[in-house]
XYZ file of C-alpha atoms in Angstrom:
653
model
C 186.509 72.374 87.723
C 183.410 74.397 86.881
C 180.514 74.777 89.273
C 178.267 71.743 89.162
C 174.511 71.986 88.928
C 174.106 68.319 89.710
C 172.603 66.899 92.868
C 174.385 64.629 95.305
C 172.360 61.486 95.968
C 173.229 59.340 98.972
C 170.021 57.334 99.262
C 166.611 57.323 97.630
C 163.351 56.437 99.286
C 159.971 55.388 97.958
C 156.580 55.975 99.483
C 155.425 53.680 102.282
C 151.948 52.266 102.674
C 151.098 53.313 106.202
C 147.301 53.326 106.407
C 144.134 51.738 105.193
C 144.814 50.290 101.749
C 141.607 50.972 99.802
C 141.280 54.612 100.874
C 144.943 55.347 100.206
C 144.945 53.608 96.836
C 141.771 55.434 95.819
C 143.467 58.766 96.511
C 146.601 57.700 94.643
C 144.564 56.576 91.632
C 142.587 59.825 91.561
C 145.787 61.842 91.882
C 147.362 59.869 89.034
C 144.303 60.534 86.875
C 144.524 64.256 87.669
C 148.224 64.345 86.797
C 147.579 62.547 83.519
C 144.882 65.035 82.519
C 147.033 68.031 83.419
C 150.022 66.758 81.452
C 147.877 66.010 78.442
C 146.384 69.485 78.641
C 149.776 71.173 79.078
C 151.180 69.351 76.052
C 148.712 71.219 73.848
C 149.637 74.656 75.193
C 152.959 76.359 74.637
C 153.131 79.306 77.004
C 156.197 78.208 78.902
C 159.518 79.990 78.534
C 161.663 76.874 78.635
C 164.462 76.798 76.105
C 162.810 74.006 74.118
C 159.585 75.984 73.746
C 161.476 79.160 72.897
C 163.307 77.356 70.105
C 159.974 75.961 68.903
C 158.561 79.499 68.786
C 161.692 81.006 67.232
C 161.486 78.589 64.294
C 157.925 79.733 63.594
C 158.212 83.410 64.483
C 157.665 86.147 61.899
C 158.998 89.589 62.836
C 156.081 92.007 63.247
C 156.257 95.618 62.057
C 158.606 97.771 64.222
C 160.203 94.701 65.780
C 163.656 95.989 64.757
C 163.042 99.189 66.712
C 162.068 97.156 69.781
C 165.236 95.093 69.438
C 167.376 98.247 69.321
C 165.653 99.711 72.389
C 166.215 96.575 74.434
C 169.893 96.366 73.562
C 170.549 100.052 74.116
C 168.487 100.706 77.252
C 168.064 97.158 78.671
C 164.329 97.865 78.831
C 161.604 97.696 76.211
C 157.864 98.168 76.643
C 155.772 96.478 73.966
C 152.325 97.770 73.089
C 149.952 96.581 70.383
C 146.454 95.359 69.719
C 145.385 92.118 71.408
C 146.135 89.208 69.100
C 149.145 90.919 67.511
C 151.656 88.643 69.226
C 152.979 90.987 71.927
C 153.979 88.272 74.380
C 155.628 86.133 71.706
C 157.520 89.192 70.472
C 158.742 90.029 73.979
C 159.884 86.466 74.470
C 161.750 86.432 71.167
C 163.493 89.720 71.952
C 164.827 88.178 75.155
C 165.639 84.879 73.455
C 167.906 86.656 70.975
C 170.090 88.126 73.733
C 173.315 86.331 74.737
C 172.712 83.647 77.345
C 176.182 83.449 78.878
C 174.979 84.391 82.377
C 171.753 84.498 84.324
C 168.492 82.965 83.206
C 165.428 83.853 81.167
C 162.376 83.828 83.381
C 159.057 85.535 83.878
C 158.605 87.867 86.817
C 155.750 86.902 89.173
C 152.545 88.858 88.648
C 151.282 88.505 92.230
C 153.109 89.896 95.309
C 152.906 86.660 97.409
C 153.842 86.685 101.122
C 154.454 90.418 100.997
C 152.743 93.725 100.358
C 155.744 94.698 98.244
C 155.669 95.087 94.489
C 156.091 92.091 92.216
C 159.242 93.851 90.950
C 161.469 92.671 93.785
C 165.109 93.531 93.117
C 166.097 90.181 94.599
C 164.432 88.538 91.597
C 167.100 90.080 89.344
C 170.528 88.456 89.024
C 173.507 89.159 86.812
C 172.707 88.622 83.140
C 169.020 87.822 83.688
C 166.521 88.230 80.861
C 163.160 89.073 82.383
C 159.635 88.941 80.973
C 156.842 90.919 82.614
C 153.384 90.401 81.121
C 150.991 93.177 82.121
C 148.589 92.676 79.222
C 145.622 92.132 81.539
C 146.670 94.327 84.459
C 144.089 96.445 86.245
C 144.545 100.209 86.596
C 145.887 100.479 90.159
C 148.384 97.686 89.694
C 149.585 99.074 86.371
C 150.269 102.501 87.899
C 152.150 100.936 90.834
C 154.308 98.676 88.679
C 155.289 101.534 86.376
C 156.742 103.386 89.351
C 158.696 100.338 90.466
C 159.833 99.630 86.912
C 161.330 103.097 86.637
C 163.301 102.497 89.849
C 164.350 98.996 88.746
C 166.182 100.272 85.664
C 169.286 101.245 87.665
C 169.496 97.705 89.003
C 169.258 96.307 85.471
C 172.224 98.378 84.359
C 174.370 97.296 87.305
C 173.711 93.611 86.646
C 173.741 93.665 82.837
C 170.142 92.384 82.940
C 167.301 93.084 80.488
C 163.519 93.268 80.829
C 160.764 93.141 78.191
C 157.341 94.307 79.346
C 154.032 93.547 77.616
C 151.792 96.565 78.168
C 148.010 96.553 78.672
C 146.766 98.141 75.445
C 143.455 99.100 77.055
C 145.295 101.246 79.641
C 147.483 103.171 77.229
C 146.331 106.479 78.663
C 148.005 105.598 81.997
C 151.510 105.156 80.590
C 153.979 107.454 82.333
C 155.602 110.136 80.209
C 159.082 109.193 81.426
C 158.599 105.648 80.089
C 157.211 106.511 76.667
C 160.648 106.666 75.046
C 161.086 102.981 75.925
C 157.831 101.968 74.245
C 157.299 100.417 70.819
C 153.889 99.596 69.418
C 154.336 96.520 67.287
C 151.989 95.716 64.430
C 150.442 92.457 63.391
C 152.675 90.414 61.062
C 151.110 89.198 57.797
C 148.928 86.279 58.825
C 149.613 84.401 55.592
C 153.361 84.532 56.248
C 152.794 83.286 59.790
C 150.729 80.376 58.471
C 153.315 79.524 55.809
C 156.149 79.582 58.382
C 154.269 77.236 60.689
C 153.436 74.902 57.820
C 157.074 74.710 56.681
C 158.061 73.667 60.190
C 155.613 70.762 59.796
C 157.124 69.818 56.423
C 154.166 71.273 54.523
C 155.062 73.544 51.608
C 151.929 74.714 49.796
C 152.253 76.832 46.686
C 151.232 80.481 46.700
C 148.193 79.518 44.614
C 147.059 77.013 47.261
C 147.097 79.815 49.858
C 145.011 82.212 47.776
C 141.521 80.864 48.506
C 138.919 83.434 49.468
C 137.774 81.389 52.465
C 141.319 81.230 53.851
C 141.845 84.949 53.245
C 138.653 85.808 55.115
C 139.641 83.597 58.035
C 143.185 84.996 58.274
C 141.952 88.584 58.195
C 140.011 88.090 61.435
C 141.844 85.405 63.376
C 144.308 86.294 66.151
C 147.793 84.891 65.614
C 147.287 82.047 68.068
C 144.355 80.862 65.925
C 146.537 81.072 62.816
C 149.071 78.813 64.530
C 146.231 76.484 65.574
C 145.023 76.326 61.955
C 148.455 75.192 60.817
C 148.453 72.482 63.465
C 144.959 71.405 62.388
C 146.139 71.091 58.777
C 149.008 68.903 59.981
C 146.615 66.713 61.948
C 144.385 66.187 58.924
C 147.430 65.260 56.847
C 148.631 62.775 59.476
C 145.145 61.274 59.861
C 144.611 60.856 56.137
C 144.725 57.170 55.249
C 144.802 57.741 51.515
C 146.931 60.069 49.453
C 145.563 63.577 49.716
C 146.565 67.048 48.761
C 146.990 70.274 50.640
C 143.684 71.674 49.408
C 141.757 68.833 51.051
C 143.589 69.191 54.355
C 143.095 72.952 54.335
C 139.385 72.611 53.564
C 138.941 70.122 56.398
C 140.826 72.378 58.843
C 138.773 75.426 57.856
C 135.580 73.413 58.210
C 136.554 72.786 61.837
C 136.729 76.551 62.300
C 133.405 77.390 60.665
C 131.494 80.083 62.502
C 127.957 78.759 62.755
C 126.691 81.491 65.091
C 124.250 83.038 62.581
C 122.768 79.675 61.698
C 122.446 78.672 65.353
C 120.733 81.962 66.202
C 118.212 81.406 63.403
C 117.609 77.775 64.407
C 116.997 78.665 68.050
C 114.691 81.555 67.112
C 112.680 79.218 64.915
C 112.424 76.547 67.609
C 109.410 77.211 69.832
C 109.828 74.136 72.043
C 111.698 74.670 75.304
C 112.521 70.983 75.411
C 114.046 71.123 71.938
C 116.197 74.091 72.953
C 117.312 72.224 76.072
C 118.216 69.264 73.867
C 120.334 71.541 71.684
C 122.394 72.790 74.633
C 122.638 69.379 76.284
C 123.997 67.869 73.071
C 126.357 70.810 72.560
C 127.789 70.427 76.053
C 128.001 66.628 75.928
C 128.854 66.266 72.266
C 129.976 62.807 71.169
C 128.127 61.157 74.058
C 125.673 58.243 74.175
C 121.977 59.170 73.735
C 121.254 58.395 77.382
C 123.794 60.971 78.554
C 122.251 63.652 76.343
C 118.735 62.750 77.547
C 119.771 62.970 81.192
C 121.416 66.370 80.597
C 118.299 67.596 78.788
C 115.958 66.600 81.607
C 118.357 68.054 84.181
C 118.412 71.425 82.396
C 114.632 71.548 82.247
C 114.488 70.796 85.975
C 117.076 73.442 86.922
C 115.168 76.044 84.909
C 111.833 74.942 86.457
C 110.427 74.148 83.050
C 106.877 72.710 83.180
C 106.639 68.952 82.839
C 105.309 67.533 79.608
C 102.107 65.711 80.556
C 101.922 63.847 77.251
C 102.176 60.048 77.720
C 105.682 58.891 76.883
C 104.699 56.666 73.975
C 102.792 59.548 72.410
C 105.947 61.652 72.280
C 108.725 61.408 69.698
C 111.733 59.247 70.454
C 115.305 60.459 70.735
C 116.202 59.439 67.181
C 113.553 61.769 65.781
C 114.522 64.552 68.175
C 118.188 64.285 67.228
C 117.306 64.412 63.553
C 115.155 67.487 64.132
C 118.108 69.422 65.593
C 120.578 68.354 62.922
C 122.293 65.573 64.824
C 122.896 61.908 64.172
C 124.031 58.813 66.021
C 127.294 57.469 64.638
C 128.369 53.866 64.250
C 130.052 54.148 67.661
C 126.669 54.847 69.283
C 127.468 58.460 70.103
C 125.507 61.548 69.105
C 126.985 64.544 67.284
C 125.844 67.463 65.172
C 126.396 66.993 61.455
C 127.758 70.513 60.893
C 131.324 71.303 62.045
C 131.451 74.084 64.598
C 127.730 73.888 65.354
C 128.127 72.584 68.934
C 130.474 75.398 69.918
C 128.136 77.992 68.368
C 125.210 76.598 70.395
C 127.151 76.881 73.652
C 128.256 80.411 72.873
C 124.717 81.434 71.935
C 123.196 80.357 75.243
C 125.924 81.957 77.387
C 125.969 85.145 75.305
C 122.294 85.804 74.656
C 120.792 84.364 77.832
C 122.952 86.073 80.470
C 120.127 85.935 82.999
C 120.414 82.146 83.328
C 124.210 81.826 83.561
C 124.034 80.876 87.239
C 121.474 78.202 86.440
C 123.651 76.928 83.602
C 126.515 76.607 86.076
C 124.313 74.669 88.491
C 123.045 72.512 85.646
C 126.554 71.545 84.592
C 127.405 70.702 88.199
C 124.339 68.455 88.413
C 125.219 66.705 85.151
C 128.779 66.004 86.294
C 127.397 64.428 89.475
C 125.995 61.548 87.420
C 127.814 58.446 88.761
C 128.003 56.575 85.441
C 129.304 59.485 83.357
C 132.295 58.069 81.517
C 135.751 59.607 82.205
C 136.339 60.604 78.572
C 132.983 62.417 78.476
C 133.807 64.259 81.700
C 137.225 65.211 80.368
C 135.738 66.585 77.131
C 132.891 68.491 78.815
C 135.034 70.422 81.302
C 136.862 72.602 78.719
C 133.498 73.458 77.122
C 132.140 74.775 80.397
C 135.402 76.555 81.206
C 135.505 78.259 77.808
C 132.096 79.852 78.307
C 132.753 80.995 81.858
C 136.080 82.557 80.912
C 134.778 84.100 77.698
C 131.922 85.762 79.577
C 134.317 87.025 82.276
C 132.924 84.768 84.975
C 136.027 83.110 86.468
C 134.139 82.874 89.760
C 131.954 80.174 88.198
C 135.037 78.009 87.721
C 136.201 78.741 91.252
C 132.753 77.791 92.621
C 132.813 74.516 90.723
C 136.301 73.615 91.944
C 135.301 74.280 95.542
C 132.189 72.099 95.205
C 134.115 69.219 93.671
C 136.799 69.345 96.366
C 134.689 69.814 99.495
C 134.792 67.167 102.273
C 132.690 64.116 101.630
C 132.920 64.423 97.851
C 134.219 61.430 95.938
C 137.963 61.450 95.217
C 137.128 60.922 91.574
C 136.218 64.602 91.371
C 139.909 65.424 91.938
C 140.800 65.064 88.214
C 137.771 67.182 87.263
C 138.625 69.961 89.704
C 142.299 69.905 88.737
C 141.512 70.066 85.025
C 139.081 72.948 85.452
C 141.466 74.931 87.649
C 144.303 74.394 85.185
C 142.141 75.737 82.362
C 141.591 78.890 84.379
C 145.335 79.218 84.966
C 146.060 78.855 81.254
C 143.657 81.609 80.248
C 145.480 84.752 79.123
C 142.808 87.046 80.524
C 142.077 85.382 83.853
C 145.259 83.450 84.656
C 146.360 85.953 87.283
C 142.959 85.713 89.001
C 143.468 81.984 89.495
C 147.111 82.317 90.549
C 146.000 84.744 93.238
C 143.098 82.478 94.222
C 145.408 79.480 94.572
C 147.715 81.573 96.748
C 144.785 82.504 98.991
C 143.758 78.855 99.255
C 147.296 77.656 99.931
C 147.713 80.073 102.856
C 144.464 78.989 104.516
C 144.557 75.835 106.625
C 140.795 75.384 106.246
C 140.981 75.659 102.469
C 143.895 73.207 102.277
C 141.866 70.591 104.113
C 139.287 70.849 101.324
C 141.433 71.611 98.283
C 144.960 70.446 99.033
C 144.769 67.261 97.005
C 143.736 69.345 93.980
C 146.182 72.209 94.480
C 149.343 70.109 94.659
C 149.071 68.557 91.167
C 147.768 71.821 89.681
C 150.730 73.796 91.029
C 153.323 71.198 90.067
C 151.929 70.240 86.656
C 149.999 73.270 85.380
C 151.483 76.341 87.069
C 155.137 75.334 87.373
C 155.896 75.180 83.620
C 154.694 78.770 83.066
C 155.098 80.465 86.471
C 157.604 78.371 88.465
C 158.329 81.027 91.116
C 154.673 81.322 92.037
C 154.167 77.562 91.924
C 157.083 77.132 94.327
C 155.609 79.614 96.806
C 152.209 77.928 96.771
C 153.638 74.427 97.076
C 155.741 75.611 100.002
C 152.634 76.822 101.818
C 150.891 73.522 101.094
C 153.873 71.609 102.480
C 153.786 73.767 105.628
C 150.058 73.681 106.279
C 148.853 70.449 104.688
C 148.335 67.138 106.453
C 149.173 63.558 105.524
C 149.518 62.875 101.801
C 148.921 66.519 100.870
C 151.923 67.710 102.866
C 154.121 64.834 101.700
C 153.196 65.325 98.043
C 153.692 69.084 98.299
C 157.103 68.626 99.888
C 158.146 66.220 97.127
C 156.904 68.677 94.506
C 158.855 71.552 96.106
C 162.056 69.533 96.102
C 161.587 68.403 92.494
C 160.805 71.919 91.255
C 163.625 73.573 93.196
C 166.118 70.987 91.984
C 165.069 71.597 88.369
C 166.686 75.033 88.202
C 169.550 76.722 90.073
C 167.627 79.979 90.414
C 164.637 78.196 91.951
C 166.949 76.242 94.236
C 168.378 79.498 95.608
C 164.894 80.992 95.884
C 163.732 78.036 97.966
C 166.802 78.132 100.204
C 166.119 81.818 100.810
C 162.479 81.142 101.724
C 163.466 78.336 104.076
C 166.249 80.197 105.842
C 163.973 83.205 106.348
C 161.002 81.130 107.463
C 163.019 79.029 109.882
C 164.528 82.137 111.476
C 160.960 83.317 112.076
C 160.163 80.001 113.780
C 157.584 78.809 111.262
C 157.646 75.254 112.579
C 159.200 71.869 112.012
C 157.864 71.553 108.448
C 160.463 73.962 107.085
C 163.242 72.028 108.780
C 161.973 68.779 107.267
C 161.765 70.426 103.882
C 165.241 71.875 104.223
C 166.733 68.472 105.025
C 165.047 67.020 101.934
C 166.144 69.904 99.719
C 169.616 70.921 100.861
C 172.367 69.543 98.646
C 175.982 69.449 99.885
C 177.396 69.895 96.377
C 174.987 71.988 94.324
C 176.199 75.606 93.982
C 178.260 75.143 97.147
C 180.982 77.418 95.746
C 178.553 80.337 95.820
C 179.030 82.474 98.928
C 175.336 83.404 98.901
C 174.291 79.746 98.797
C 176.666 78.846 101.640
C 175.250 81.695 103.723
C 171.668 80.507 103.137
C 172.595 76.914 103.922
C 174.355 77.904 107.146
C 171.379 79.977 108.277
C 169.007 77.060 107.747
C 171.379 74.541 109.312
C 171.745 76.788 112.396
C 168.038 76.449 113.154
C 167.854 72.781 112.150
C 170.725 71.741 114.424
C 168.815 73.033 117.444
C 166.241 70.287 116.943
C 166.647 66.727 118.275
C 169.652 64.900 116.833
C 167.611 62.079 115.308
C 165.911 64.538 112.946
C 169.112 65.711 111.250
C 171.846 63.164 112.041
C 171.282 61.191 108.842
C 171.475 64.327 106.710
C 174.703 65.473 108.392
C 176.181 62.047 107.711
C 175.174 62.397 104.077
C 176.895 65.782 103.883
C 180.090 64.431 105.428
C 180.046 61.498 102.995
C 179.692 63.960 100.129
C 182.770 65.774 101.416
C 184.689 62.516 101.171
C 183.331 61.623 97.730
C 183.946 65.112 96.299
C 187.154 66.305 97.938
C 187.231 69.580 95.983
C 184.003 70.638 97.688
C 184.859 69.435 101.190
C 186.145 72.780 102.560
C 182.871 74.461 101.589
C 180.755 71.636 103.037
C 182.577 71.772 106.369
C 182.485 75.591 106.406
C 178.680 75.525 106.163
C 178.285 73.046 109.017
C 180.855 74.804 111.194
C 179.314 78.222 110.617
C 175.884 76.844 111.516
C 176.980 75.811 115.031
C 179.650 78.421 115.715
C 177.463 80.577 117.970
C 176.337 77.717 120.242
C 178.851 75.433 121.946
C 176.196 72.860 122.859
C 175.050 72.623 119.255
C 178.673 72.280 118.128
C 179.142 69.444 120.595
C 176.052 67.606 119.338
C 177.188 68.021 115.759
C 180.617 66.656 116.612
C 179.098 63.613 118.357
C 177.090 62.796 115.235
C 180.218 63.248 113.128
C 182.171 60.862 115.376
C 179.415 58.244 114.998
C 179.648 58.725 111.220
C 183.430 58.239 111.359
C 183.011 54.875 113.085
C 180.636 53.527 110.436
C 181.965 50.281 108.897
C 182.650 51.582 105.382
C 185.859 51.339 103.362
C 186.856 55.015 103.768
C 188.140 54.959 107.328
C 191.215 57.137 106.847
C 189.273 59.701 104.828
C 186.603 59.840 107.514
C 189.142 60.392 110.266
C 190.677 63.211 108.243
C 187.245 64.741 107.569
C 186.364 64.672 111.264
C 189.608 66.445 112.088
C 188.962 69.067 109.416
C 185.441 69.617 110.748
C 186.790 70.248 114.252
C 189.330 72.710 112.884
C 186.581 74.482 110.904
C 184.449 74.799 114.057
C 187.416 76.207 115.959
C 188.033 78.725 113.208
C 184.400 79.859 113.147
C 184.471 80.227 116.948
C 187.664 82.292 116.785
C 189.819 79.644 118.453
C 193.305 78.717 117.399
C 193.648 75.045 116.434
C 196.671 74.788 118.705
C 194.591 75.579 121.769
C 192.859 72.210 121.422
C 193.778 69.302 123.642
C 194.432 66.062 121.844
């Protein structure tokens, strides 16, 4: 029988209402709203390396120039370093190179890009197993880290050869001058594949087959010549959406025109309009509408007045009825109120161009713009869909202008004590957007690690960090998500700790490699006496069947059991009973199950005696497997004797 990756389930338990109903339910509802937002956001981004997403990418992938050379390097040397201009598809190319390799052993996963719990390099040899296919994305690495990792990468190559493992590294193009000479022969600089071919491939996967003539428009050619490949893929998806939304019969030209209209760059027009507008109030109205696009007039008015206040703009002393109304003001800035009662600019792309103009050409007020957005989001009657739409607009400007600290500041304000739980979805969404950013994702992964290792920070941010780690970070960086969730389970209180523990167990059980990683962390942490939380987590995680034939797994399990069995019997008796029952239900695994338990207590006679007492109580349980239980108890005693170096015949009956 082959090794099973399944999980043995003896009992399942649901959550228990143990406190004040309204407060608890409010937290649960806010957490559910946060989870919903994060899943919706993740569904629109494909940066995971799961097999399903790799297949999705493979079907749409167009080999870039010099891709064949990269493929040969990887197969011959087990290492390839990919360079290229940003937007040329370096990460996708690295992923496809690994995807093409045989998958008979090991796993395809991304190496962590933060050291976590250690001053050691992210290139830990323990992260490499036989047959692994490893992705290391250094595209946004800083100088010191890039130099350090190159040294470790050179040393790691011997380990790759021993284990028949492969690694594809995405290099930081802006640090090309720092590349070591002894790694240059492993480097390939890929080119940008023809954008029109990329678009056509994506369209075919959506059952859209335009003719070559339909793809020859000048507007499309201009767009494709400038757009990074991710925008080309987004254009194809936009064309599909317009086709699916079309109620009447249409043609490709109409769908393409509509998709390109969504991408119109209105920056020149916006710059001219703002330069021509002398009124500070009118300019404030422009930005307020751009940030809260598709909102009711009252929302836009409140945001306008709030911006004027934050910027200390002089009050308009004109009597209210002598001033123009909102309808006239909207018309003056090229906006209209739709049949749904919401305000929007009439030109596609205009709102985004307004936001970019203010953040780009008024850098001296970026802090005030941050404070203004915070004040607007504090409005009690701001509808959830408006909040959800506004957050990515703010995040985009902060990230584009290299101000990730503005997002961090906002998250901390929304999660501080005394703030309404309904800010949890907002904070989670904003933090997840930072994580998803190619340029600043590592900054936020490191920030979340710092928060998760600080008890004070967890008290403020724990209820945000748990869903962000489990829903936003885990699909793309599962190792790092597991580490952070583990710290939250250790240091959190109440629902935060319970939710983090459940998330750790779910994530570790989703993948054999992560399961072993978590067992290793627990066995190490428990040996260092890091508290009861690790023992509780171990009892929830440890599976008597999963990978039990692996000597390494049995060693890790025995180490963790050794510490756990020193705690009061009532904490672990139920789990031991579950393990013994698994040995009865799966007889082929019983010797390994009993070996783990016997090894765990072999060095302590008192612990062995306590374990045996629990096992005897299990044997007497009124279930229809009496003979099998008696036999299992006898086998357990023999296993303990063997581990203690005693001959079975020295026992008294």
